[in-house]
Every structure is written in structure tokens, then in C-alpha cells.
Amino acid sequence: MGDVGHDLVIVANRLPVDRVVGANGRATWRRSPGGLVSAIEPVMRAHDGVWIGWPGGTSQRLKPFTVDGLSLVPLSMSETEIEEHYEGFSNGTLWPLYHDVVAKPEFHREWWDTYVSVNRRFAEEAARLAAKGATVWVHDYQLQLVPQMLRELRPDLRIGFYLHIPFPPAELVQQLPWRRQILEGLLGADLVGFQLPGAAQNFVRLVRQRVGHKTHRDHVYLPDGRTVRAAAFPISIDAAGFEEMARSEHVTERAAAIREALGNPHKIFLGIDRLDYTKGIHARLRAFGELLRDGAFTVDDAVFVQVAVPSRERVEHYRNLRDDIELLVGRINGDLGRIGRPAISYLHTSYPREEMAALYRAADVMVVTPYRDGMNLVAKEYVACRIEDDGALVLSEFAGAADELRQAWLVNPYDMNGMKSALLEAYRAEPKELSRRMKAMRRQIAQHDVKAWADSFMTELEDDAHDAAHGHNLRDPVRG
Ligand code: GDG
């Protein structure tokens, strides 16, 4: 097993590629645009890495392949596995539970059984592909059992786990009938990474209470002598890449064309989100609609552009959410718009990255109001694209990004009046004020980009390995 394996294995629910069918009818793979791929790609290349994940769809006979030099190993999913592991336990149970129970999580024993069997398949594949003593980096809530399953199969490996979404307080996780199995699953890793320090603390506290292991600060001490560390690694974006794109002639021209097409209003408000009930889309549009109704500004002064990217469309909550939002948009436009001037320009679609950058450059007020969000990269992307140090960010306190972007107009998305005041302040802010805030946020994003995130996680994971190999006592209180 060890001789031919890879020194680094990335395990994530999805492969970092999308299947595209060309004009000739032939299907090819294209790298997905996300920041995660760009972050992990240099690490993959440096370590002879391989990426295991689901390529989407239900094709059963897929062979390993490479795209732009990245080695990819597809794991196929059956229709039942998609329904019960992905849409069911991952997105119908864990997603709402980990996001403050914004929607009611469903608990079904069949979903759990399939979650276990899919996790096992990922773990077995990782065990097969990893070289002796290799590093395996497992990602996100769909695969929380993989670390322990993998450790049982391959005790020689260094295993890291990173959770992209929040890890909630013990009081909420407690509801989960399989809470102990999930905690034990994660404890198979040497390093468990979270977006925020509070999430790491929630995890350590739960492990102490529910599994009964000894803990000290961010360390968990297992009965077999192993030590697991839980810590925060706030994820970020390719800030320089976004900035470069924002500066390009094409994006600059496109941003001007967008403003023109919207009728050159005084201010453009913008929201871009996956159509998800955690993102607070409905509440922000209501706040905007009320400001128009109150006469704070008119549809000639301001327009709200809301891009709602289709997401998880087969899950019932998501279908209902879409209906609710579209009803509200129709109402606001019907009551407050006039011919050629809708109050809200609503787009249920996804765009290429250049178009996103053009929208960010065209918008005066970016509105990001999730009820709960692990980080929220859209907020950071907006900041990276504001190359002229202008524009206002209205940001929910409950997005992980609020920890770093302190100069945003921070809002509680449950407080409708508070949200209206913040939108209005951002609308009215003087250029000097905008520039002071934006400069500070841009410094933060430039220094803490996605490369720094990936490097710090990998360094931490390998440092711990070094300590263990050299017999350092990890229980030494100096380290604690
Ligand atoms: C999860 C956590 C955490 C969106 N629409 C289009 C498009 N996007 C890109 C954005 C951004 C990404 O998708 C969305 O990331 P977010 O962080 O905003 O939100 P989630 O999808 O919920 O992500 C979140 C993240 O994982 C990373 O750890 O921050 O808290 O929930 O990069 O630009 N990209 C393109 N077209 C679109 O229409 N090309």
C-alpha cells in the first residue's frame, strides 16, 4: 500500500471540477472557480497530492483523471446515497443543526446509516491512496466520521480535518441522536480546524462533557495517549487574484455597463448568496423595501441587485425559501417600483467570476446578512474588489467574517430597525468615512489570504507530527 501512494490526500465531498458539455456534445471537466481549489492547489503540487471526491451525478464507472495537472479520484454516488447522505443527513440534518437551528433539523435513522456507509467509502479510498506516513486533509460536515475510520485503517497517517461551517454550542449539538459518534469521528484527526476560536471551544467542551476525555485549553487527551488539537483557522480568498481581476479593463468596463443598465442610480445595493435560508436574504430585502416605503430614498436614488444562486433545489426547505423570496420581491416591486425602475433587480442564476467582480465593483453598498455563516467569502471578495477604497459593507455579526471585518456596518439580522438604520447610514456615508473603513478592511484581507490559511493549517499539522516523531511531550503545560 505504502510504496505507490501519495504523500498528501485531500478528501472532500465534491471534486474541484465541474462537468461541462461542449458544443460538439462531448463532456469535459473544468476546474471549479472556488477559492478552495486555488488555496489547496499549490499544496497539492508540492506534495504529490491527490483529491478524492464526488464528481456530481450518478455515473458509476469513473476512473481517476487529471485536470490542469491535478490528480483527481472520483467516488460515485447512487441516487439513494445522494438523497440520504448529501440531501438528507448532510443538508437536512447537520446543516440546519450547525446553523443555530435556523430551520428545523430532521432526524432519520436511514439517513444516518447512509451517512456512515458513505463516510466509510471515502475513508477506505483515502486509506488505499495514502503513502506510508502521508498527510490526509479531510473537509467539512459531510465527512466527519472519516478521520476515525481512516485512523483505524491506517494508524501511520497524519490526519487533519477542517470544518467550513459553524460548530454550534453544546446545547444545540446535544439534540443530535448521533452526537457521540460524530465527536469520536472527528477525534480521529490530529488537528481539527474551525473558522473561529468559539467553535473550537464548543467542540472541546462537548468532548469533555459527552465523551469524557481530559482536555486542557485547545488540546484533547485520548486514553490511548494520542493528543488532538482543536483550533481556529479563519478561511479566506485569493485577495490578489480578485484585485487583479477587478482592475482589468474588461471588468472595469462591465461594471460601468451594469450601472448604466440599472439607470445610473445614485446608489446600488448588492446581495450575492447561494439561495439558502441561513443567508438572511428575505430580511434584508424587507428592510430595503421598508426604507423605500418610509421615503428614506426613492427608486430613482437606489436599486437593490440580489443575485440568488440556485442551490440544493431538491430539498423542500430550499424550494419553499425560493417561493417566499420571490413573493416578497414581486410585492416590493409591485408596490414601490415604476416602469423601467424596479426597486429590486432579482436574478436567480449563477455567473462567471468576472461578472461577480464587475458586480462588486458596480455596487456602493454590499449587504451580507446571514443569520449564521461559518465565514462568508462574498463579504471578503467585495472588499478585495474595492480597489478605489470606497464602497460600504453591511455585515451580519453572525458571519465568521465579522470577526475580521470590524470596520463594516455590523448588524443583527433579526433586528429589522437596526438593519434599516445600518443600510441608511451606509447609503449616506461620506467618502472620507467609507475610505477609512475600506482601507482597514483591505489591509486585513491582503494579509490574511487563502494561501496564508492553507499554509498555517498544513504547518500546524506537520509541526505536531514533528513533535510526536521526536518524542516531545504534548502534554507539557507550556504548550497548552
Ligand atoms: C461555505 C460556508 C464559508 C457564489 N455565487 C457565484 C459564485 N459564488 C462563490 C462566491 C464565494 C462562494 O461561492 C460562496 O462562499 P460563501 O462563503 O459566501 O458561502 P457558502 O457557499 O455557504 O460556503 C461559508 C465557505 O464555505 C468557505 O469555507 O465561508 O461560511 O457556508 O466564493 O464568490 N461564484 C461564481 N458564480 C456565482 O454565481 N463563479
Short mmCIF file of C-alpha atoms and ligand atoms in Angstrom, two decimals:
data_model
loop_
_atom_site.label_atom_id
_atom_site.label_comp_id
_atom_site.label_asym_id
_atom_site.label_seq_id
_atom_site.Cartn_x
_atom_site.Cartn_y
_atom_site.Cartn_z
CA MET A 1 0.00 0.00 0.00
CA GLY A 2 2.65 2.49 1.14
CA ASP A 3 5.09 2.23 -1.81
CA VAL A 4 2.97 3.68 -4.56
CA GLY A 5 0.77 6.03 -2.58
CA HIS A 6 0.53 9.81 -2.40
CA ASP A 7 2.11 11.97 0.29
CA LEU A 8 -0.96 14.19 0.51
CA VAL A 9 -4.60 13.17 0.12
CA ILE A 10 -7.38 15.76 0.11
CA VAL A 11 -10.79 14.28 0.95
CA ALA A 12 -13.81 16.49 0.25
CA ASN A 13 -17.42 15.82 -0.60
CA ARG A 14 -17.02 17.36 -4.08
CA LEU A 15 -14.18 17.19 -6.55
CA PRO A 16 -12.91 20.67 -7.50
CA VAL A 17 -14.20 20.30 -11.08
CA ASP A 18 -17.46 20.66 -12.97
CA ARG A 19 -18.56 18.55 -15.89
CA VAL A 20 -19.20 20.69 -18.97
CA VAL A 21 -20.65 19.55 -22.25
CA GLY A 22 -19.06 21.33 -25.22
CA ALA A 23 -20.69 22.43 -28.48
CA ASN A 24 -19.64 19.11 -30.05
CA GLY A 25 -21.68 17.29 -27.39
CA ARG A 26 -18.57 15.90 -25.68
CA ALA A 27 -18.24 16.17 -21.93
CA THR A 28 -15.04 17.51 -20.38
CA TRP A 29 -14.03 18.62 -16.89
CA ARG A 30 -13.34 22.20 -15.94
CA ARG A 31 -11.82 23.36 -12.66
CA SER A 32 -14.47 24.89 -10.43
CA PRO A 33 -13.77 28.54 -9.79
CA GLY A 34 -13.77 28.40 -5.96
CA GLY A 35 -11.08 29.79 -3.68
CA LEU A 36 -10.58 26.40 -2.05
CA VAL A 37 -9.07 24.90 -5.19
CA SER A 38 -6.65 27.79 -5.63
CA ALA A 39 -5.69 27.52 -1.96
CA ILE A 40 -5.09 23.82 -1.97
CA GLU A 41 -3.61 23.54 -5.44
CA PRO A 42 -0.06 24.73 -4.53
CA VAL A 43 -0.07 22.42 -1.50
CA MET A 44 -1.24 19.52 -3.71
CA ARG A 45 1.52 20.15 -6.27
CA ALA A 46 4.24 20.46 -3.61
CA HIS A 47 3.27 17.16 -2.00
CA ASP A 48 2.35 14.94 -4.96
CA GLY A 49 -1.23 15.21 -3.80
CA VAL A 50 -4.45 13.57 -4.89
CA TRP A 51 -8.05 14.75 -4.32
CA ILE A 52 -10.89 12.31 -3.59
CA GLY A 53 -14.47 13.48 -4.05
CA TRP A 54 -17.85 13.08 -5.66
CA PRO A 55 -17.90 14.46 -9.22
CA GLY A 56 -21.69 15.14 -9.11
CA GLY A 57 -24.29 13.00 -10.88
CA THR A 58 -24.76 9.26 -10.58
CA SER A 59 -22.25 7.86 -13.09
CA GLN A 60 -20.87 4.68 -11.63
CA ARG A 61 -17.83 3.83 -13.72
CA LEU A 62 -15.41 6.70 -13.40
CA LYS A 63 -11.65 6.32 -13.45
CA PRO A 64 -9.09 8.62 -11.80
CA PHE A 65 -8.22 11.55 -14.08
CA THR A 66 -6.22 14.78 -14.12
CA VAL A 67 -7.37 18.32 -14.83
CA ASP A 68 -4.70 21.04 -15.18
CA GLY A 69 -2.22 18.64 -13.62
CA LEU A 70 -4.35 17.95 -10.52
CA SER A 71 -4.85 14.23 -9.76
CA LEU A 72 -8.48 13.54 -9.05
CA VAL A 73 -10.14 10.35 -7.86
CA PRO A 74 -13.92 10.31 -8.37
CA LEU A 75 -16.14 8.48 -5.89
CA SER A 76 -19.50 7.70 -7.39
CA MET A 77 -22.78 8.08 -5.52
CA SER A 78 -26.00 6.20 -6.09
CA GLU A 79 -29.33 8.00 -6.25
CA THR A 80 -30.14 6.76 -2.71
CA GLU A 81 -26.78 7.95 -1.40
CA ILE A 82 -27.36 11.41 -2.87
CA GLU A 83 -30.79 11.51 -1.25
CA GLU A 84 -29.78 10.16 2.14
CA HIS A 85 -26.16 11.22 2.62
CA TYR A 86 -25.99 14.52 0.75
CA GLU A 87 -29.51 15.96 0.69
CA GLY A 88 -30.62 14.07 3.81
CA PHE A 89 -28.16 13.83 6.67
CA SER A 90 -25.72 16.50 5.43
CA ASN A 91 -28.18 19.15 4.29
CA GLY A 92 -31.41 18.21 6.10
CA THR A 93 -29.90 17.31 9.49
CA LEU A 94 -26.40 18.74 10.01
CA TRP A 95 -26.68 21.98 8.00
CA PRO A 96 -29.65 23.43 9.95
CA LEU A 97 -28.41 22.00 13.28
CA TYR A 98 -24.97 23.59 12.86
CA HIS A 99 -26.53 26.92 11.78
CA ASP A 100 -28.31 27.69 15.06
CA VAL A 101 -31.38 25.61 14.09
CA VAL A 102 -32.47 28.45 11.77
CA ALA A 103 -34.61 25.70 10.17
CA LYS A 104 -35.73 22.55 11.97
CA PRO A 105 -33.28 19.67 11.52
CA GLU A 106 -34.78 16.30 10.62
CA PHE A 107 -33.52 13.16 12.28
CA HIS A 108 -33.93 9.92 10.31
CA ARG A 109 -32.14 6.68 11.13
CA GLU A 110 -31.88 5.65 7.44
CA TRP A 111 -30.14 8.94 6.63
CA TRP A 112 -27.64 8.28 9.41
CA ASP A 113 -26.95 4.74 8.17
CA THR A 114 -26.16 6.04 4.69
CA TYR A 115 -24.01 8.85 6.14
CA VAL A 116 -21.94 6.16 7.91
CA SER A 117 -21.59 3.98 4.80
CA VAL A 118 -20.63 6.87 2.50
CA ASN A 119 -18.07 8.11 5.07
CA ARG A 120 -16.64 4.59 5.17
CA ARG A 121 -16.21 4.53 1.41
CA PHE A 122 -14.31 7.84 1.46
CA ALA A 123 -12.12 6.56 4.33
CA GLU A 124 -11.33 3.30 2.52
CA GLU A 125 -10.38 5.15 -0.63
CA ALA A 126 -8.12 7.55 1.30
CA ALA A 127 -6.51 4.56 3.07
CA ARG A 128 -5.81 2.93 -0.29
CA LEU A 129 -4.25 6.04 -1.85
CA ALA A 130 -2.10 7.38 1.01
CA ALA A 131 1.64 6.60 1.14
CA LYS A 132 3.18 5.46 4.40
CA GLY A 133 3.17 8.31 6.90
CA ALA A 134 1.27 10.55 4.45
CA THR A 135 -0.88 13.53 5.38
CA VAL A 136 -4.63 13.36 4.77
CA TRP A 137 -6.73 16.54 4.94
CA VAL A 138 -10.48 15.87 5.28
CA HIS A 139 -13.00 18.65 4.63
CA ASP A 140 -16.35 19.57 6.03
CA TYR A 141 -19.56 18.39 7.64
CA GLN A 142 -20.38 15.70 5.08
CA LEU A 143 -17.32 13.68 6.16
CA GLN A 144 -16.99 13.98 9.93
CA LEU A 145 -16.60 10.23 10.50
CA VAL A 146 -13.73 9.85 8.03
CA PRO A 147 -10.89 10.80 10.46
CA GLN A 148 -11.64 7.99 12.91
CA MET A 149 -12.44 5.40 10.22
CA LEU A 150 -9.20 6.27 8.48
CA ARG A 151 -7.14 6.11 11.66
CA GLU A 152 -8.39 2.59 12.32
CA LEU A 153 -7.36 1.53 8.83
CA ARG A 154 -4.08 3.46 8.75
CA PRO A 155 -2.65 4.46 12.15
CA ASP A 156 0.53 5.67 10.42
CA LEU A 157 -1.15 8.71 8.80
CA ARG A 158 -1.24 12.38 9.87
CA ILE A 159 -4.88 13.36 9.68
CA GLY A 160 -6.25 16.90 9.59
CA PHE A 161 -9.93 17.87 9.50
CA TYR A 162 -11.38 21.28 8.63
CA LEU A 163 -15.00 22.33 9.23
CA HIS A 164 -16.15 25.09 6.85
CA ILE A 165 -19.42 25.77 8.64
CA PRO A 166 -20.04 26.83 12.26
CA PHE A 167 -19.71 24.37 15.14
CA PRO A 168 -22.56 25.37 17.44
CA PRO A 169 -22.78 25.43 21.24
CA ALA A 170 -23.19 22.17 23.12
CA GLU A 171 -26.86 22.95 23.84
CA LEU A 172 -27.69 22.54 20.14
CA VAL A 173 -25.40 19.64 19.17
CA GLN A 174 -26.92 17.81 22.13
CA GLN A 175 -30.12 17.29 20.12
CA LEU A 176 -28.35 15.02 17.66
CA PRO A 177 -29.04 11.34 18.40
CA TRP A 178 -25.57 10.51 16.98
CA ARG A 179 -23.64 13.31 18.69
CA ARG A 180 -21.14 10.96 20.32
CA GLN A 181 -20.32 9.16 17.08
CA ILE A 182 -19.70 12.49 15.34
CA LEU A 183 -17.37 13.67 18.11
CA GLU A 184 -15.48 10.39 18.07
CA GLY A 185 -15.28 10.57 14.30
CA LEU A 186 -13.61 13.99 14.47
CA LEU A 187 -11.25 12.86 17.24
CA GLY A 188 -9.62 10.51 14.74
CA ALA A 189 -7.81 13.61 13.44
CA ASP A 190 -4.59 15.04 14.91
CA LEU A 191 -5.74 18.58 14.17
CA VAL A 192 -9.37 19.71 13.93
CA GLY A 193 -9.70 23.17 12.37
CA PHE A 194 -12.64 25.57 12.67
CA GLN A 195 -13.42 29.02 11.30
CA LEU A 196 -13.50 30.73 14.71
CA PRO A 197 -11.99 30.18 18.18
CA GLY A 198 -15.51 29.95 19.67
CA ALA A 199 -16.29 26.92 17.50
CA ALA A 200 -13.09 25.16 18.62
CA GLN A 201 -14.07 25.87 22.24
CA ASN A 202 -17.58 24.49 21.67
CA PHE A 203 -16.03 21.31 20.32
CA VAL A 204 -13.55 20.83 23.18
CA ARG A 205 -16.26 21.48 25.76
CA LEU A 206 -18.59 18.92 24.16
CA VAL A 207 -15.84 16.32 24.01
CA ARG A 208 -15.21 16.81 27.73
CA GLN A 209 -18.90 16.62 28.60
CA ARG A 210 -20.11 13.95 26.22
CA VAL A 211 -17.13 11.69 25.58
CA GLY A 212 -15.47 12.27 28.96
CA HIS A 213 -11.91 12.80 27.69
CA LYS A 214 -9.48 15.05 29.56
CA THR A 215 -8.96 18.43 27.91
CA HIS A 216 -6.74 21.43 28.53
CA ARG A 217 -7.31 24.64 26.54
CA ASP A 218 -7.29 23.51 22.89
CA HIS A 219 -5.99 20.00 23.50
CA VAL A 220 -7.90 16.76 24.00
CA TYR A 221 -6.06 13.83 25.61
CA LEU A 222 -7.25 10.41 24.48
CA PRO A 223 -6.93 7.26 26.60
CA ASP A 224 -4.58 5.70 24.01
CA GLY A 225 -2.03 8.51 24.55
CA ARG A 226 -2.84 10.48 21.43
CA THR A 227 -3.42 14.22 21.61
CA VAL A 228 -5.88 16.05 19.37
CA ARG A 229 -5.67 19.80 18.88
CA ALA A 230 -8.73 21.93 18.05
CA ALA A 231 -8.02 25.44 16.78
CA ALA A 232 -9.30 28.26 14.58
CA PHE A 233 -8.04 28.84 11.03
CA PRO A 234 -10.31 31.51 9.50
CA ILE A 235 -10.60 30.76 5.79
CA SER A 236 -10.05 33.49 3.22
CA ILE A 237 -9.91 34.27 -0.51
CA ASP A 238 -7.30 34.78 -3.21
CA ALA A 239 -7.28 38.50 -2.47
CA ALA A 240 -4.58 39.41 -5.03
CA GLY A 241 -6.37 37.35 -7.71
CA PHE A 242 -9.68 39.15 -7.10
CA GLU A 243 -7.98 42.52 -7.04
CA GLU A 244 -6.24 41.84 -10.34
CA MET A 245 -9.50 40.73 -11.92
CA ALA A 246 -11.27 43.84 -10.56
CA ARG A 247 -8.59 46.09 -12.10
CA SER A 248 -8.83 44.52 -15.56
CA GLU A 249 -10.19 46.57 -18.42
CA HIS A 250 -12.93 44.07 -19.12
CA VAL A 251 -14.27 44.14 -15.55
CA THR A 252 -13.95 47.94 -15.31
CA GLU A 253 -16.00 48.38 -18.49
CA ARG A 254 -18.52 45.78 -17.44
CA ALA A 255 -19.02 47.48 -14.05
CA ALA A 256 -19.81 50.77 -15.82
CA ALA A 257 -22.19 48.95 -18.18
CA ILE A 258 -24.03 47.40 -15.21
CA ARG A 259 -24.52 50.85 -13.62
CA GLU A 260 -25.74 52.21 -16.92
CA ALA A 261 -28.19 49.33 -17.42
CA LEU A 262 -29.61 49.99 -13.96
CA GLY A 263 -30.28 53.60 -14.93
CA ASN A 264 -27.25 55.14 -13.16
CA PRO A 265 -28.95 55.44 -9.79
CA HIS A 266 -27.26 57.37 -7.00
CA LYS A 267 -26.51 54.16 -5.07
CA ILE A 268 -26.56 50.45 -5.91
CA PHE A 269 -27.13 47.93 -3.13
CA LEU A 270 -25.98 44.36 -3.80
CA GLY A 271 -26.55 40.91 -2.33
CA ILE A 272 -24.98 37.72 -3.74
CA ASP A 273 -25.72 34.45 -2.00
CA ARG A 274 -26.44 30.84 -2.58
CA LEU A 275 -30.21 30.68 -2.19
CA ASP A 276 -30.06 29.40 1.38
CA TYR A 277 -32.25 30.10 4.43
CA THR A 278 -29.17 30.84 6.54
CA LYS A 279 -28.24 33.86 4.41
CA GLY A 280 -30.97 36.25 5.57
CA ILE A 281 -31.98 37.30 2.04
CA HIS A 282 -35.65 37.79 2.89
CA ALA A 283 -34.93 40.01 5.90
CA ARG A 284 -32.52 42.31 4.03
CA LEU A 285 -34.94 42.81 1.12
CA ARG A 286 -37.70 43.61 3.59
CA ALA A 287 -35.50 46.20 5.29
CA PHE A 288 -34.72 47.79 1.91
CA GLY A 289 -38.41 47.75 0.92
CA GLU A 290 -39.38 49.47 4.18
CA LEU A 291 -36.80 52.22 3.64
CA LEU A 292 -38.35 52.90 0.24
CA ARG A 293 -41.83 52.87 1.70
CA ASP A 294 -40.72 55.24 4.51
CA GLY A 295 -39.40 57.64 1.88
CA ALA A 296 -35.75 57.41 3.02
CA PHE A 297 -34.91 57.26 -0.70
CA THR A 298 -36.76 56.57 -3.95
CA VAL A 299 -36.33 54.04 -6.75
CA ASP A 300 -34.55 56.78 -8.70
CA ASP A 301 -31.99 57.12 -5.90
CA ALA A 302 -31.34 53.47 -5.19
CA VAL A 303 -31.78 49.97 -6.54
CA PHE A 304 -31.13 46.62 -4.87
CA VAL A 305 -29.50 43.94 -7.05
CA GLN A 306 -30.00 40.49 -5.50
CA VAL A 307 -28.28 37.51 -7.10
CA ALA A 308 -29.65 34.26 -5.68
CA VAL A 309 -27.55 31.37 -6.87
CA PRO A 310 -29.60 28.16 -7.28
CA SER A 311 -28.70 25.66 -4.54
CA ARG A 312 -29.93 22.29 -3.19
CA GLU A 313 -33.08 22.63 -5.25
CA ARG A 314 -34.37 19.16 -4.45
CA VAL A 315 -34.54 19.88 -0.70
CA GLU A 316 -38.01 21.08 0.37
CA HIS A 317 -36.84 23.93 2.64
CA TYR A 318 -34.95 25.42 -0.30
CA ARG A 319 -37.91 25.26 -2.65
CA ASN A 320 -40.11 26.99 -0.07
CA LEU A 321 -37.48 29.63 0.57
CA ARG A 322 -37.30 30.45 -3.13
CA ASP A 323 -41.07 30.93 -3.25
CA ASP A 324 -41.02 33.19 -0.16
CA ILE A 325 -38.28 35.41 -1.55
CA GLU A 326 -39.84 35.67 -4.99
CA LEU A 327 -43.19 36.58 -3.45
CA LEU A 328 -41.54 39.38 -1.47
CA VAL A 329 -39.59 40.68 -4.49
CA GLY A 330 -42.80 40.73 -6.55
CA ARG A 331 -44.63 42.59 -3.79
CA ILE A 332 -41.95 45.21 -3.27
CA ASN A 333 -41.58 45.81 -7.00
CA GLY A 334 -45.35 45.86 -7.48
CA ASP A 335 -45.90 48.34 -4.63
CA LEU A 336 -42.86 50.57 -4.95
CA GLY A 337 -41.37 50.30 -8.44
CA ARG A 338 -42.38 52.15 -11.53
CA ILE A 339 -41.98 51.44 -15.24
CA GLY A 340 -38.32 50.90 -16.07
CA ARG A 341 -37.37 51.26 -12.38
CA PRO A 342 -37.96 48.13 -10.32
CA ALA A 343 -36.89 48.53 -6.69
CA ILE A 344 -35.18 45.16 -6.72
CA SER A 345 -33.36 43.65 -9.65
CA TYR A 346 -33.59 39.95 -8.81
CA LEU A 347 -31.55 37.27 -10.60
CA HIS A 348 -31.93 33.56 -9.88
CA THR A 349 -28.77 32.37 -11.60
CA SER A 350 -25.02 31.95 -11.26
CA TYR A 351 -22.33 33.96 -13.03
CA PRO A 352 -18.71 33.62 -14.12
CA ARG A 353 -16.20 35.08 -11.69
CA GLU A 354 -15.51 38.14 -13.87
CA GLU A 355 -19.19 39.08 -13.73
CA MET A 356 -19.13 38.70 -9.94
CA ALA A 357 -16.12 41.05 -9.81
CA ALA A 358 -17.94 43.54 -12.06
CA LEU A 359 -20.98 43.45 -9.77
CA TYR A 360 -18.73 44.00 -6.72
CA ARG A 361 -17.15 46.99 -8.46
CA ALA A 362 -20.51 48.40 -9.52
CA ALA A 363 -22.08 48.21 -6.05
CA ASP A 364 -21.95 51.04 -3.50
CA VAL A 365 -23.38 49.05 -0.59
CA MET A 366 -22.77 45.32 -0.25
CA VAL A 367 -25.33 43.69 2.02
CA VAL A 368 -24.35 40.40 3.70
CA THR A 369 -26.83 39.49 6.42
CA PRO A 370 -26.72 35.77 7.29
CA TYR A 371 -28.39 34.52 10.46
CA ARG A 372 -25.31 32.34 10.84
CA ASP A 373 -22.37 31.71 8.49
CA GLY A 374 -19.08 29.89 9.04
CA MET A 375 -17.13 32.69 7.35
CA ASN A 376 -18.81 34.22 4.24
CA LEU A 377 -16.39 34.70 1.40
CA VAL A 378 -18.65 37.05 -0.56
CA ALA A 379 -18.00 39.78 2.05
CA LYS A 380 -14.24 39.32 1.65
CA GLU A 381 -14.46 39.25 -2.15
CA TYR A 382 -16.32 42.57 -2.15
CA VAL A 383 -13.57 44.14 -0.06
CA ALA A 384 -10.83 42.71 -2.31
CA CYS A 385 -12.53 44.21 -5.40
CA ARG A 386 -12.87 47.75 -3.96
CA ILE A 387 -9.62 48.92 -5.49
CA GLU A 388 -10.55 52.58 -5.01
CA ASP A 389 -11.02 52.20 -1.25
CA ASP A 390 -14.69 53.11 -1.46
CA GLY A 391 -18.00 51.27 -1.04
CA ALA A 392 -19.72 50.19 2.17
CA LEU A 393 -20.09 46.72 3.62
CA VAL A 394 -23.14 45.95 5.76
CA LEU A 395 -22.30 42.70 7.51
CA SER A 396 -24.10 40.41 9.94
CA GLU A 397 -22.48 39.95 13.35
CA PHE A 398 -23.26 36.27 12.91
CA ALA A 399 -20.97 35.74 9.92
CA GLY A 400 -17.49 34.47 10.79
CA ALA A 401 -16.12 37.31 8.65
CA ALA A 402 -17.40 39.85 11.21
CA ASP A 403 -14.50 38.85 13.49
CA GLU A 404 -12.02 40.24 10.97
CA LEU A 405 -14.01 42.93 9.14
CA ARG A 406 -14.65 45.13 12.15
CA GLN A 407 -14.98 48.31 10.07
CA ALA A 408 -18.11 47.05 8.30
CA TRP A 409 -21.53 48.29 9.39
CA LEU A 410 -22.22 45.34 11.67
CA VAL A 411 -25.87 44.34 12.05
CA ASN A 412 -28.07 41.85 13.84
CA PRO A 413 -30.20 40.41 11.02
CA TYR A 414 -33.04 39.64 13.44
CA ASP A 415 -33.32 43.37 14.28
CA MET A 416 -35.28 44.92 11.43
CA ASN A 417 -34.94 48.52 12.65
CA GLY A 418 -31.24 48.07 13.34
CA MET A 419 -30.78 46.73 9.84
CA LYS A 420 -32.70 49.65 8.31
CA SER A 421 -30.54 52.17 10.19
CA ALA A 422 -27.34 50.44 9.07
CA LEU A 423 -28.46 50.38 5.42
CA LEU A 424 -29.35 54.05 5.61
CA GLU A 425 -26.07 55.02 7.30
CA ALA A 426 -24.13 53.11 4.68
CA TYR A 427 -26.20 54.82 1.96
CA ARG A 428 -25.48 58.26 3.38
CA ALA A 429 -21.86 57.77 4.46
CA GLU A 430 -19.33 60.41 3.42
CA PRO A 431 -16.49 59.36 1.07
CA LYS A 432 -13.92 60.01 3.82
CA GLU A 433 -15.68 57.66 6.21
CA LEU A 434 -16.06 54.99 3.53
CA SER A 435 -12.41 55.20 2.63
CA ARG A 436 -11.22 54.98 6.24
CA ARG A 437 -13.26 51.83 6.80
CA MET A 438 -12.48 50.19 3.47
CA LYS A 439 -8.72 50.77 3.74
CA ALA A 440 -8.59 48.98 7.07
CA MET A 441 -10.62 46.04 5.77
CA ARG A 442 -8.49 45.78 2.64
CA ARG A 443 -5.31 45.59 4.73
CA GLN A 444 -6.80 42.73 6.73
CA ILE A 445 -7.82 40.75 3.63
CA ALA A 446 -4.49 41.33 1.85
CA GLN A 447 -2.53 40.00 4.85
CA HIS A 448 -4.81 37.08 5.61
CA ASP A 449 -5.47 35.47 2.26
CA VAL A 450 -6.35 31.89 1.42
CA LYS A 451 -2.74 30.90 0.87
CA ALA A 452 -1.89 32.01 4.40
CA TRP A 453 -4.86 29.93 5.59
CA ALA A 454 -3.76 26.73 3.83
CA ASP A 455 -0.11 27.22 4.87
CA SER A 456 -0.95 27.75 8.52
CA PHE A 457 -3.15 24.64 8.65
CA MET A 458 -0.55 22.45 6.94
CA THR A 459 2.31 23.83 9.02
CA GLU A 460 0.40 23.21 12.23
CA LEU A 461 -0.48 19.68 11.15
CA GLU A 462 3.12 18.90 10.23
CA ASP A 463 4.59 20.58 13.32
CA ASP A 464 2.51 18.36 15.53
CA ALA A 465 3.79 15.40 13.53
CA HIS A 466 7.35 16.57 14.09
CA ASP A 467 6.78 16.89 17.84
CA ALA A 468 5.31 13.40 18.03
CA ALA A 469 8.15 11.87 15.98
CA HIS A 470 10.75 13.46 18.26
CA GLY A 471 9.05 12.33 21.42
CA HIS A 472 8.12 15.80 22.69
CA ASN A 473 5.60 15.55 25.41
CA LEU A 474 2.47 17.15 24.02
CA ARG A 475 1.02 17.28 27.49
CA ASP A 476 3.72 19.68 28.53
CA PRO A 477 1.69 22.52 30.08
CA VAL A 478 3.96 25.08 28.37
CA ARG A 479 2.35 24.08 25.08
CA GLY A 480 -1.15 24.05 26.47
C1 GDG B 1 -19.43 27.66 2.95
C2 GDG B 1 -19.80 28.28 4.30
C3 GDG B 1 -17.67 29.57 4.24
C4 GDG B 1 -21.38 32.48 -5.42
N1 GDG B 1 -22.15 32.68 -6.47
C5 GDG B 1 -21.37 32.53 -7.55
C6 GDG B 1 -20.08 32.24 -7.12
N2 GDG B 1 -20.12 32.20 -5.80
C7 GDG B 1 -18.96 31.94 -4.95
C8 GDG B 1 -18.61 33.19 -4.18
C9 GDG B 1 -17.89 32.61 -2.98
C10 GDG B 1 -18.57 31.26 -2.79
O1 GDG B 1 -19.27 30.97 -3.99
C11 GDG B 1 -19.61 31.32 -1.67
O2 GDG B 1 -18.94 31.24 -0.47
P1 GDG B 1 -19.58 31.76 0.91
O3 GDG B 1 -18.51 31.75 1.92
O4 GDG B 1 -20.15 33.12 0.69
O5 GDG B 1 -20.79 30.77 1.26
P2 GDG B 1 -21.08 29.15 1.22
O6 GDG B 1 -21.27 28.69 -0.17
O7 GDG B 1 -22.24 28.94 2.12
O8 GDG B 1 -19.76 28.45 1.81
C12 GDG B 1 -19.18 29.66 4.43
C13 GDG B 1 -17.31 28.79 2.98
O9 GDG B 1 -17.98 27.53 2.95
C14 GDG B 1 -15.80 28.55 2.89
O10 GDG B 1 -15.29 27.90 3.99
O11 GDG B 1 -17.15 30.89 4.13
O12 GDG B 1 -19.47 30.22 5.69
O13 GDG B 1 -21.21 28.38 4.45
O14 GDG B 1 -16.55 32.40 -3.26
O15 GDG B 1 -17.82 34.02 -4.99
N3 GDG B 1 -19.04 32.05 -7.95
C15 GDG B 1 -19.29 32.15 -9.28
N4 GDG B 1 -20.54 32.41 -9.77
C16 GDG B 1 -21.60 32.62 -8.95
O16 GDG B 1 -22.70 32.89 -9.41
N5 GDG B 1 -18.28 31.97 -10.13
#
